[in-house]
PDB file of C-alpha atoms in Angstrom:
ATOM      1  CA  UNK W 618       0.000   0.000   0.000  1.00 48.00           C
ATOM      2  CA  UNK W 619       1.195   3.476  -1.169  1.00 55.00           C
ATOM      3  CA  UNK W 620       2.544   5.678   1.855  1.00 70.00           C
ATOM      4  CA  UNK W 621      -0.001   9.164   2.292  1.00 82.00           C
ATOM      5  CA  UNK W 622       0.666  12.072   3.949  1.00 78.00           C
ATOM      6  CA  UNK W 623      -1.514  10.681   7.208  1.00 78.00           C
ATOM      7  CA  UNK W 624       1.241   8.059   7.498  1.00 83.00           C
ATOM      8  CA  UNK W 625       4.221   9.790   8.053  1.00 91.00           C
ATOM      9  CA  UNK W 626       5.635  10.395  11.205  1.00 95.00           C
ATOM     10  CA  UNK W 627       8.425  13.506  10.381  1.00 96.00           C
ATOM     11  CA  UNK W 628      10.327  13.185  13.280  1.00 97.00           C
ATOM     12  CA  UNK W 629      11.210   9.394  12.058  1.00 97.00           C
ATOM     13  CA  UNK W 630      12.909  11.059   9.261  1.00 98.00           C
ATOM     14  CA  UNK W 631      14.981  14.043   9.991  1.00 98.00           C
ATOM     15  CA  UNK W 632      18.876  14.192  10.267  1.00 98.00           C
ATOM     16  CA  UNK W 633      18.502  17.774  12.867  1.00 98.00           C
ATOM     17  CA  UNK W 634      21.325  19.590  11.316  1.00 98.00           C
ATOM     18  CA  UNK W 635      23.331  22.920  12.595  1.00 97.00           C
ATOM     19  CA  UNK W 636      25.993  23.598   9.830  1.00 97.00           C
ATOM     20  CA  UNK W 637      26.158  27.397  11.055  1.00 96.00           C
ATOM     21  CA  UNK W 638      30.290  28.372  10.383  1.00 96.00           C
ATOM     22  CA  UNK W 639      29.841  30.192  13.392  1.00 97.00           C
ATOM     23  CA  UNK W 640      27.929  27.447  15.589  1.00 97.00           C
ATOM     24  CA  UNK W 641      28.968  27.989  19.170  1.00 98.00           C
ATOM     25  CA  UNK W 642      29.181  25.071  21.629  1.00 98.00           C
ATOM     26  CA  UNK W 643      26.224  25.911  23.283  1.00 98.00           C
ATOM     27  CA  UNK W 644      24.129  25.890  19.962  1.00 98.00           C
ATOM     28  CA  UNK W 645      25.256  22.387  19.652  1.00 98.00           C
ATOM     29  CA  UNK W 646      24.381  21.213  22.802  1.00 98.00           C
ATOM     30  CA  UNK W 647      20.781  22.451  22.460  1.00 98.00           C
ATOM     31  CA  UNK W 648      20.957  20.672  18.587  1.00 98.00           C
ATOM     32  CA  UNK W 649      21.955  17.417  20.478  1.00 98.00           C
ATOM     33  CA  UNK W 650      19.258  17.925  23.040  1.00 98.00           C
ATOM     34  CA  UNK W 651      16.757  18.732  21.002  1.00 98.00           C
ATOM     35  CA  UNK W 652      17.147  15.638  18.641  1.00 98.00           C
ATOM     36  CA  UNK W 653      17.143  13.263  21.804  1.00 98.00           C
ATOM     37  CA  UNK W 654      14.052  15.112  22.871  1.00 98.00           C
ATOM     38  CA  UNK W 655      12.213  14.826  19.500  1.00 97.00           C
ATOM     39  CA  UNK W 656      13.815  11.262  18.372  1.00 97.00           C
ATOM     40  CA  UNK W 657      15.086  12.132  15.528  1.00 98.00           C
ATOM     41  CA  UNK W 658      17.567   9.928  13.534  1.00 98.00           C
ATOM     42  CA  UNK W 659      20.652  11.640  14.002  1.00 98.00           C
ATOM     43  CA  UNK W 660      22.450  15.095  14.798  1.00 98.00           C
ATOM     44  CA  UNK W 661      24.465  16.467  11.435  1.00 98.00           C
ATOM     45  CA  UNK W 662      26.886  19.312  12.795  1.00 98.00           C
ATOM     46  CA  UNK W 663      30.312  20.089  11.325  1.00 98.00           C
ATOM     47  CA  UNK W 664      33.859  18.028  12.205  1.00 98.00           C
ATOM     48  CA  UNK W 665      34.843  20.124  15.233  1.00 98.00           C
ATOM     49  CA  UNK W 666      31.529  19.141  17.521  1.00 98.00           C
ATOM     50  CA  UNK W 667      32.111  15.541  16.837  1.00 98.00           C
ATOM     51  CA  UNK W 668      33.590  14.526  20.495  1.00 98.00           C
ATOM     52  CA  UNK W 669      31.193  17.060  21.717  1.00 98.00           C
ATOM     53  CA  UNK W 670      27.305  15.719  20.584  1.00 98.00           C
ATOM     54  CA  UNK W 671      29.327  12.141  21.244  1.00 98.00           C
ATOM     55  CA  UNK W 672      29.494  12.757  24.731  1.00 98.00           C
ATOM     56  CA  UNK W 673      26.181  13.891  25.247  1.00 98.00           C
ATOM     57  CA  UNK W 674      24.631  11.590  22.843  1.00 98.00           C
ATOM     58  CA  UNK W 675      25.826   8.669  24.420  1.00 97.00           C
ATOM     59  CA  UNK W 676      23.676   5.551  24.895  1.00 97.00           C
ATOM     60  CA  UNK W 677      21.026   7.696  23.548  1.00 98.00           C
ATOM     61  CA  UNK W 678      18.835   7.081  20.369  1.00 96.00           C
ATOM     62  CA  UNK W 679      20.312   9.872  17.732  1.00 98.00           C
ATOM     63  CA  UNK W 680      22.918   8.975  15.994  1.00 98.00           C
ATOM     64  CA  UNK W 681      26.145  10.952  14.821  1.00 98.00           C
ATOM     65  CA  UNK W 682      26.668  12.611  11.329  1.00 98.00           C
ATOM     66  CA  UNK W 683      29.183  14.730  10.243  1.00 98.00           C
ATOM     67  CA  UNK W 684      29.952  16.365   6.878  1.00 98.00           C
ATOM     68  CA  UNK W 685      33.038  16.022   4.988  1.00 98.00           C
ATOM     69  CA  UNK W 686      34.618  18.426   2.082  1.00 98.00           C
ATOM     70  CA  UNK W 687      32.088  20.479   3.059  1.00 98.00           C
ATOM     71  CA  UNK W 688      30.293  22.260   1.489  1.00 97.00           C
ATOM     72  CA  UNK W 689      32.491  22.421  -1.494  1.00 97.00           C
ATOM     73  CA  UNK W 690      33.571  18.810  -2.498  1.00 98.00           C
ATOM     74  CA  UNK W 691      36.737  19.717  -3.828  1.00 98.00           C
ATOM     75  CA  UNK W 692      39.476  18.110  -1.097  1.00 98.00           C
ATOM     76  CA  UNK W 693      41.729  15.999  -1.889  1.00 98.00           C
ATOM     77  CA  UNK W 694      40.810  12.854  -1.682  1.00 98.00           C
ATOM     78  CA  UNK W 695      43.726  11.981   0.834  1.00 98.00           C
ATOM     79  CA  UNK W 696      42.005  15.010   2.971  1.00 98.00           C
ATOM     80  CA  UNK W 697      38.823  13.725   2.897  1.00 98.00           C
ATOM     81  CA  UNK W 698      40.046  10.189   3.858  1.00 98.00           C
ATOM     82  CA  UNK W 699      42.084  11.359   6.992  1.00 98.00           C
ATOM     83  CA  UNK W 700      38.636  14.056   7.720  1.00 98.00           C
ATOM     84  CA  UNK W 701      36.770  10.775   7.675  1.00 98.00           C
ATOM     85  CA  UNK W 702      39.101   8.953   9.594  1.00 98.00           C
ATOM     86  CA  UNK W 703      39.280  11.180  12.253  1.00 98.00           C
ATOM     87  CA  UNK W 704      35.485  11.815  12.623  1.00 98.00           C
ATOM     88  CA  UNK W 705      34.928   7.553  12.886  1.00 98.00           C
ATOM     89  CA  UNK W 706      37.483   7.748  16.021  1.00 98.00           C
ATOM     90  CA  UNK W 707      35.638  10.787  17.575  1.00 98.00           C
ATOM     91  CA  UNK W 708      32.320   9.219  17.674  1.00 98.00           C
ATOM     92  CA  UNK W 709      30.568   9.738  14.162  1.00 98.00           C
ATOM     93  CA  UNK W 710      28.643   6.243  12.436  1.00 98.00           C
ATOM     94  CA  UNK W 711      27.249   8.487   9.596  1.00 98.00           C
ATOM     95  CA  UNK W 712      29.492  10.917   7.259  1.00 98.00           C
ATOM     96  CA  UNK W 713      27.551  12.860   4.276  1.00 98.00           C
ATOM     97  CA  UNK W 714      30.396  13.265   1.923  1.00 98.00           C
ATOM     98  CA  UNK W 715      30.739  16.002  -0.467  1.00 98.00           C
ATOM     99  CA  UNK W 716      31.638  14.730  -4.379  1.00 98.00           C
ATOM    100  CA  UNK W 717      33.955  16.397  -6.180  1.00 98.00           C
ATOM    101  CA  UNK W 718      31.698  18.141  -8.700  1.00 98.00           C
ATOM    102  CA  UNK W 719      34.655  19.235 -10.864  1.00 98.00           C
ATOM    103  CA  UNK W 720      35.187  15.395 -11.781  1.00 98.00           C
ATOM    104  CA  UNK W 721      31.342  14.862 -12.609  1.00 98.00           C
ATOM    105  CA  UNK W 722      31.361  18.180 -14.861  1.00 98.00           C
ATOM    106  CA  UNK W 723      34.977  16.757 -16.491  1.00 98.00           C
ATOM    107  CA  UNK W 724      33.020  13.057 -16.539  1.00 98.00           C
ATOM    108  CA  UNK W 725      36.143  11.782 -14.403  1.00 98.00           C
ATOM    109  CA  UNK W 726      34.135   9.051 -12.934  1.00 98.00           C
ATOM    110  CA  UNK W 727      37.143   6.622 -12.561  1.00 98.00           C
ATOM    111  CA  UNK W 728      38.315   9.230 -10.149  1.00 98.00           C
ATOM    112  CA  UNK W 729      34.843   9.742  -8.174  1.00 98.00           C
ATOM    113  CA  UNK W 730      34.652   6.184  -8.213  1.00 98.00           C
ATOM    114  CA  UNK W 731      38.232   5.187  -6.811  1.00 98.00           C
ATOM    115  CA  UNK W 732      37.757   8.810  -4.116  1.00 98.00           C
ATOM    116  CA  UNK W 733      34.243   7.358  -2.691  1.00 98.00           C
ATOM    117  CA  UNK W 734      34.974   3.808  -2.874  1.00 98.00           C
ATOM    118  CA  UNK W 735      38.200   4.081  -0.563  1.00 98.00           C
ATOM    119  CA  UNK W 736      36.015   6.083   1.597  1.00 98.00           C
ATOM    120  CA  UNK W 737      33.391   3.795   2.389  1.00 98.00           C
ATOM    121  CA  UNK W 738      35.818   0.947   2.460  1.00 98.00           C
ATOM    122  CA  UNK W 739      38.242   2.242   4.657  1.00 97.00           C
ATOM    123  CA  UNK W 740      35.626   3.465   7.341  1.00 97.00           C
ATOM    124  CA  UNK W 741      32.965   0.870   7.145  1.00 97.00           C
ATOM    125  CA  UNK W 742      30.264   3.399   8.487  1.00 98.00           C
ATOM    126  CA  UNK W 743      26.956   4.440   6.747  1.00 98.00           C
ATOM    127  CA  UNK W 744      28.238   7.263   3.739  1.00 98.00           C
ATOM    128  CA  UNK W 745      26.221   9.592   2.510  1.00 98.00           C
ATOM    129  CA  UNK W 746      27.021  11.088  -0.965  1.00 98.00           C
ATOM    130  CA  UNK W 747      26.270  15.226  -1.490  1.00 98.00           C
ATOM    131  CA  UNK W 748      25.526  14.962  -5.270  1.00 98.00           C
ATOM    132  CA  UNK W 749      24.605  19.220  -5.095  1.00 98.00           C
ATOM    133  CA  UNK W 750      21.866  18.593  -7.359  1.00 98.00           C
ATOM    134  CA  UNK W 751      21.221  21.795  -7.706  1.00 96.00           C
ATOM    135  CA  UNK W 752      24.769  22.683 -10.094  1.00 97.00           C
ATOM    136  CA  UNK W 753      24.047  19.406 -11.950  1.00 98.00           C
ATOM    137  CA  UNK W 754      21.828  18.511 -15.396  1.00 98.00           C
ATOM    138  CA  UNK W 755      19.974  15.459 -15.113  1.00 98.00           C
ATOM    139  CA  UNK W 756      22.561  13.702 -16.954  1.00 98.00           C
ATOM    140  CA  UNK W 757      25.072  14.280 -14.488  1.00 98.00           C
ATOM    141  CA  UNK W 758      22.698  13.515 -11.781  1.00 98.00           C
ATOM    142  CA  UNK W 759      22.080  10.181 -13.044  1.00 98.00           C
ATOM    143  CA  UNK W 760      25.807   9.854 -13.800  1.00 98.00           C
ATOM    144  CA  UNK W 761      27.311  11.123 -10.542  1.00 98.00           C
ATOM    145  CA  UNK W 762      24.823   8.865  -8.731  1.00 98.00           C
ATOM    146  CA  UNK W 763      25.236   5.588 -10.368  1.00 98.00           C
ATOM    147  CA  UNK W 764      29.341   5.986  -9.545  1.00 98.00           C
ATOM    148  CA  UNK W 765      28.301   6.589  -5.936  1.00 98.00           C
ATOM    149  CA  UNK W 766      26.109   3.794  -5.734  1.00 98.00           C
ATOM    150  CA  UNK W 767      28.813   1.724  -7.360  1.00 98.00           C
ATOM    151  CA  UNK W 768      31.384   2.620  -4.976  1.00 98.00           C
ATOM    152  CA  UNK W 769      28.923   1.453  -2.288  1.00 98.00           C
ATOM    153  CA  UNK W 770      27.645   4.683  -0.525  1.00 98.00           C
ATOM    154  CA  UNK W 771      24.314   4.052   1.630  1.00 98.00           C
ATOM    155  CA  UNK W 772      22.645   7.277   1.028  1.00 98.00           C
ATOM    156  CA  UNK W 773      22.569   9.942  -2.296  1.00 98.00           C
ATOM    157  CA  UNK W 774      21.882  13.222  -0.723  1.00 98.00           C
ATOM    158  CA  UNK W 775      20.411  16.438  -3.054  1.00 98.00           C
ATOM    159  CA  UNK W 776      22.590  19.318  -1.544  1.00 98.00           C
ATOM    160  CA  UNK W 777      24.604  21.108   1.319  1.00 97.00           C
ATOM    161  CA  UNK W 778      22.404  23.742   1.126  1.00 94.00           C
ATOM    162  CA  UNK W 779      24.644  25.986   0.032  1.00 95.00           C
ATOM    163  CA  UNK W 780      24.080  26.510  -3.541  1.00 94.00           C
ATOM    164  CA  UNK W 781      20.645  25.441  -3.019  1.00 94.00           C
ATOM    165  CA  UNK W 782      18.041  23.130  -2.150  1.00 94.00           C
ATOM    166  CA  UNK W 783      16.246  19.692  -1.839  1.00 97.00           C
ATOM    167  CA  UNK W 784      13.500  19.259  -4.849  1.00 97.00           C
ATOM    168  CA  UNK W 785      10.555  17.229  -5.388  1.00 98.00           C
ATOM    169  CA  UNK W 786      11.777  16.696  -9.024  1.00 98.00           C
ATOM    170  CA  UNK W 787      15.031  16.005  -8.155  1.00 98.00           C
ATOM    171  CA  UNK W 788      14.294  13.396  -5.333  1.00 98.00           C
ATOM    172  CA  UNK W 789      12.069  11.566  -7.732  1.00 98.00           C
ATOM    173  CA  UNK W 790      14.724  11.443 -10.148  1.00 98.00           C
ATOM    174  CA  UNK W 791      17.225   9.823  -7.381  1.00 98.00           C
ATOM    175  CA  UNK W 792      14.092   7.173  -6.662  1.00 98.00           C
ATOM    176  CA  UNK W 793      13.911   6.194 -10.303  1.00 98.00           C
ATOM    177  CA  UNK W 794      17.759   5.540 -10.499  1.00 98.00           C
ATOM    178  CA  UNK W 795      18.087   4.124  -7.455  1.00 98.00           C
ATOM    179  CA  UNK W 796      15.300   1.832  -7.315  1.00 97.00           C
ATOM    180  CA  UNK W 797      14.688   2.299  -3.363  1.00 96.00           C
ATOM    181  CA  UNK W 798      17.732   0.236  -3.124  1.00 98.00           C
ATOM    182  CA  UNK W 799      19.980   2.643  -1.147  1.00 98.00           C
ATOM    183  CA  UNK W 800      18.110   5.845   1.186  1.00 98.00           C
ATOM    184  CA  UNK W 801      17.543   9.332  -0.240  1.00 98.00           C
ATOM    185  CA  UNK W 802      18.055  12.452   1.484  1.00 98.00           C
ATOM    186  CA  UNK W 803      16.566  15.711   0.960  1.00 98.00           C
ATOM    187  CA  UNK W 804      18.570  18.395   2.289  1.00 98.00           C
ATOM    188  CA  UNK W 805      18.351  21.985   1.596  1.00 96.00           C
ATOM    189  CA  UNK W 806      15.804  24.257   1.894  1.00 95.00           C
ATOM    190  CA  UNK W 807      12.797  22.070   3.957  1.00 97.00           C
ATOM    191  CA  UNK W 808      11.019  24.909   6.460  1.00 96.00           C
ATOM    192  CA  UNK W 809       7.640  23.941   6.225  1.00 96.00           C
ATOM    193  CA  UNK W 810       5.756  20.552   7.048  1.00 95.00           C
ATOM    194  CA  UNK W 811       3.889  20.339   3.590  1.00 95.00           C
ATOM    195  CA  UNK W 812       7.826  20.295   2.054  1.00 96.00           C
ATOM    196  CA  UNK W 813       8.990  17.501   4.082  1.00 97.00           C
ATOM    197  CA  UNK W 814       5.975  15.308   3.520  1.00 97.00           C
ATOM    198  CA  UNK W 815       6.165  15.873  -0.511  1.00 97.00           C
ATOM    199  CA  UNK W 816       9.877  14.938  -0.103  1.00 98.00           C
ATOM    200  CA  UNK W 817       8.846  11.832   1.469  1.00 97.00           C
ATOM    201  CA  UNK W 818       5.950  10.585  -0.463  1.00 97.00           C
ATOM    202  CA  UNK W 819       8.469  11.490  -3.641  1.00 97.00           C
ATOM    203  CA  UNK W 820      10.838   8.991  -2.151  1.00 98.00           C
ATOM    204  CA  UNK W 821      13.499  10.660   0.166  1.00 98.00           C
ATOM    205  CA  UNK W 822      14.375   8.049   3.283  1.00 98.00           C
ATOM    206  CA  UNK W 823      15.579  11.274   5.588  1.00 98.00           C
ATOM    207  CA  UNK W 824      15.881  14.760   5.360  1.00 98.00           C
ATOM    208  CA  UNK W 825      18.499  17.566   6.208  1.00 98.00           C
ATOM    209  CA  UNK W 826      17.162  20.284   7.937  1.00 98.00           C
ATOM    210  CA  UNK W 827      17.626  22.660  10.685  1.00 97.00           C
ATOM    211  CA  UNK W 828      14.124  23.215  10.791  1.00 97.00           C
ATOM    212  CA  UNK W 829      13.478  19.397  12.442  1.00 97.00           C
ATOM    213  CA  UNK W 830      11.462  20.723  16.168  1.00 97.00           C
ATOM    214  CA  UNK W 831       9.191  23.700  14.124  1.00 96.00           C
ATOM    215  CA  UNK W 832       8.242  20.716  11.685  1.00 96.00           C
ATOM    216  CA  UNK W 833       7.190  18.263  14.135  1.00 96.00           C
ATOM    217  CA  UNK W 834       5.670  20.975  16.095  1.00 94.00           C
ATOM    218  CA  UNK W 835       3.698  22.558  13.392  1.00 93.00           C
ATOM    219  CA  UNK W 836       2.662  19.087  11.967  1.00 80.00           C
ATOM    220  CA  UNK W 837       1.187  18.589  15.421  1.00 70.00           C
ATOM    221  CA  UNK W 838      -0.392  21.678  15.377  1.00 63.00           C
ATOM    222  CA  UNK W 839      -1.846  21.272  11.877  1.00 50.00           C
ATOM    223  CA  UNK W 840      -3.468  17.447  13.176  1.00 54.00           C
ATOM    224  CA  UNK W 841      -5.134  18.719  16.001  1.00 47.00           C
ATOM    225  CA  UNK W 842      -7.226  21.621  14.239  1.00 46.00           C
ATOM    226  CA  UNK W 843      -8.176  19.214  11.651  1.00 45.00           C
ATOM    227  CA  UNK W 844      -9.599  17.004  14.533  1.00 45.00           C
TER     228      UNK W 844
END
């Protein structure tokens, strides 16, 4: 039976993200917090919080994600490795990886390949691969995702957020290619409840957001005048 809108519980879905340059520690504690509160998948801050939402995550249900050659993609690969590396040991299981979208404009996919691949071999955790949909033509969409899959990433995720956001187009694309056979996330741009849900029902497994509590809380909000 198809999933509707009635279905879906948000909070199930959201990776609560705070990818503010100037985040203070503080911020991130009330990110961690709030995700434990609200049950959401995981936190998604940058490298430097790692130990931090670690130690006050621990033994409860979020998870860890961190970003890597963020938001840019265009590290080294030997950088992003060791970035990687280094976020496993502090405490991350989840790492959305930036691709380097010079080598999918070029059509160097025997170096996105070999770059993601040694990634998710050498860390063994769930990777999630930034496509930046957003900068891409559906050719290179399709291409760029197909290497990542390949290589053995977990996730294909639309955008940073940066250049700009999640779509419902572009997450249906990802479902066709994919074939629900890896997750989806949305990412980018998701402030209102009606957004999130249409990124669902189009096929996105999580979304990126910083928005996360105001969803939940507005969805609730929403149900209980319709009652």
């Amino acid at each position: 039976m198809a999933k509707t809108a009635a279905d879906i519980d948000l909070a199930e879905f959201i990776d609560h993200s705070f990818l503010n340059p100037s985040a203070t520690p503080e911020q991130i504690t009330q990110c961690c917090e709030e995700a434990d509160r609200f049950g959401f998948p995981t936190v998604c801050i940058f490298p430097t919080f790692v130990v931090q939402a670690t130690e006050i995550l621990h033994n409860k249900h979020p998870q860890i994600c961190t970003v890597i050659g963020f938001p840019t993609g265009a590290h080294t690969t030997a950088t992003k490795l060791f970035e990687s590396q280094e976020a496993i040991e502090h405490g991350a299981t989840e790492l959305d990886v930036v691709i380097n979208l010079g080598w999918v404009k070029s059509g160097n996919t025997e170096s996105l390949y070999k770059e993601m691949a040694e990634i998710c071999q050498e860390t063994g955790k769930t990777i999630k691969a930034i496509l930046e949909t957003s900068v891409l033509t559906d050719a290179e969409k399709k291409m760029a995702a197909e290497v990542c899959m390949d290589a053995g990433v977990a996730f294909l995720k639309t955008s940073t957020g940066w250049f700009g956001g999640a779509t419902v187009a572009d997450v249906q694309l990802l479902k066709e290619i994919t074939k629900d056979t890896i997750g989806i996330k949305a990412s980018g741009g998701i402030r209102t409840p009606d957004q999130a849900i249409a990124l669902i029902l189009a096929g996105a497994t999580r979304l990126g957001t910083s928005y996360g509590p105001a969803l939940v809380q507005q969805r609730g909000t929403l149900e209980e005048g319709m009652q």
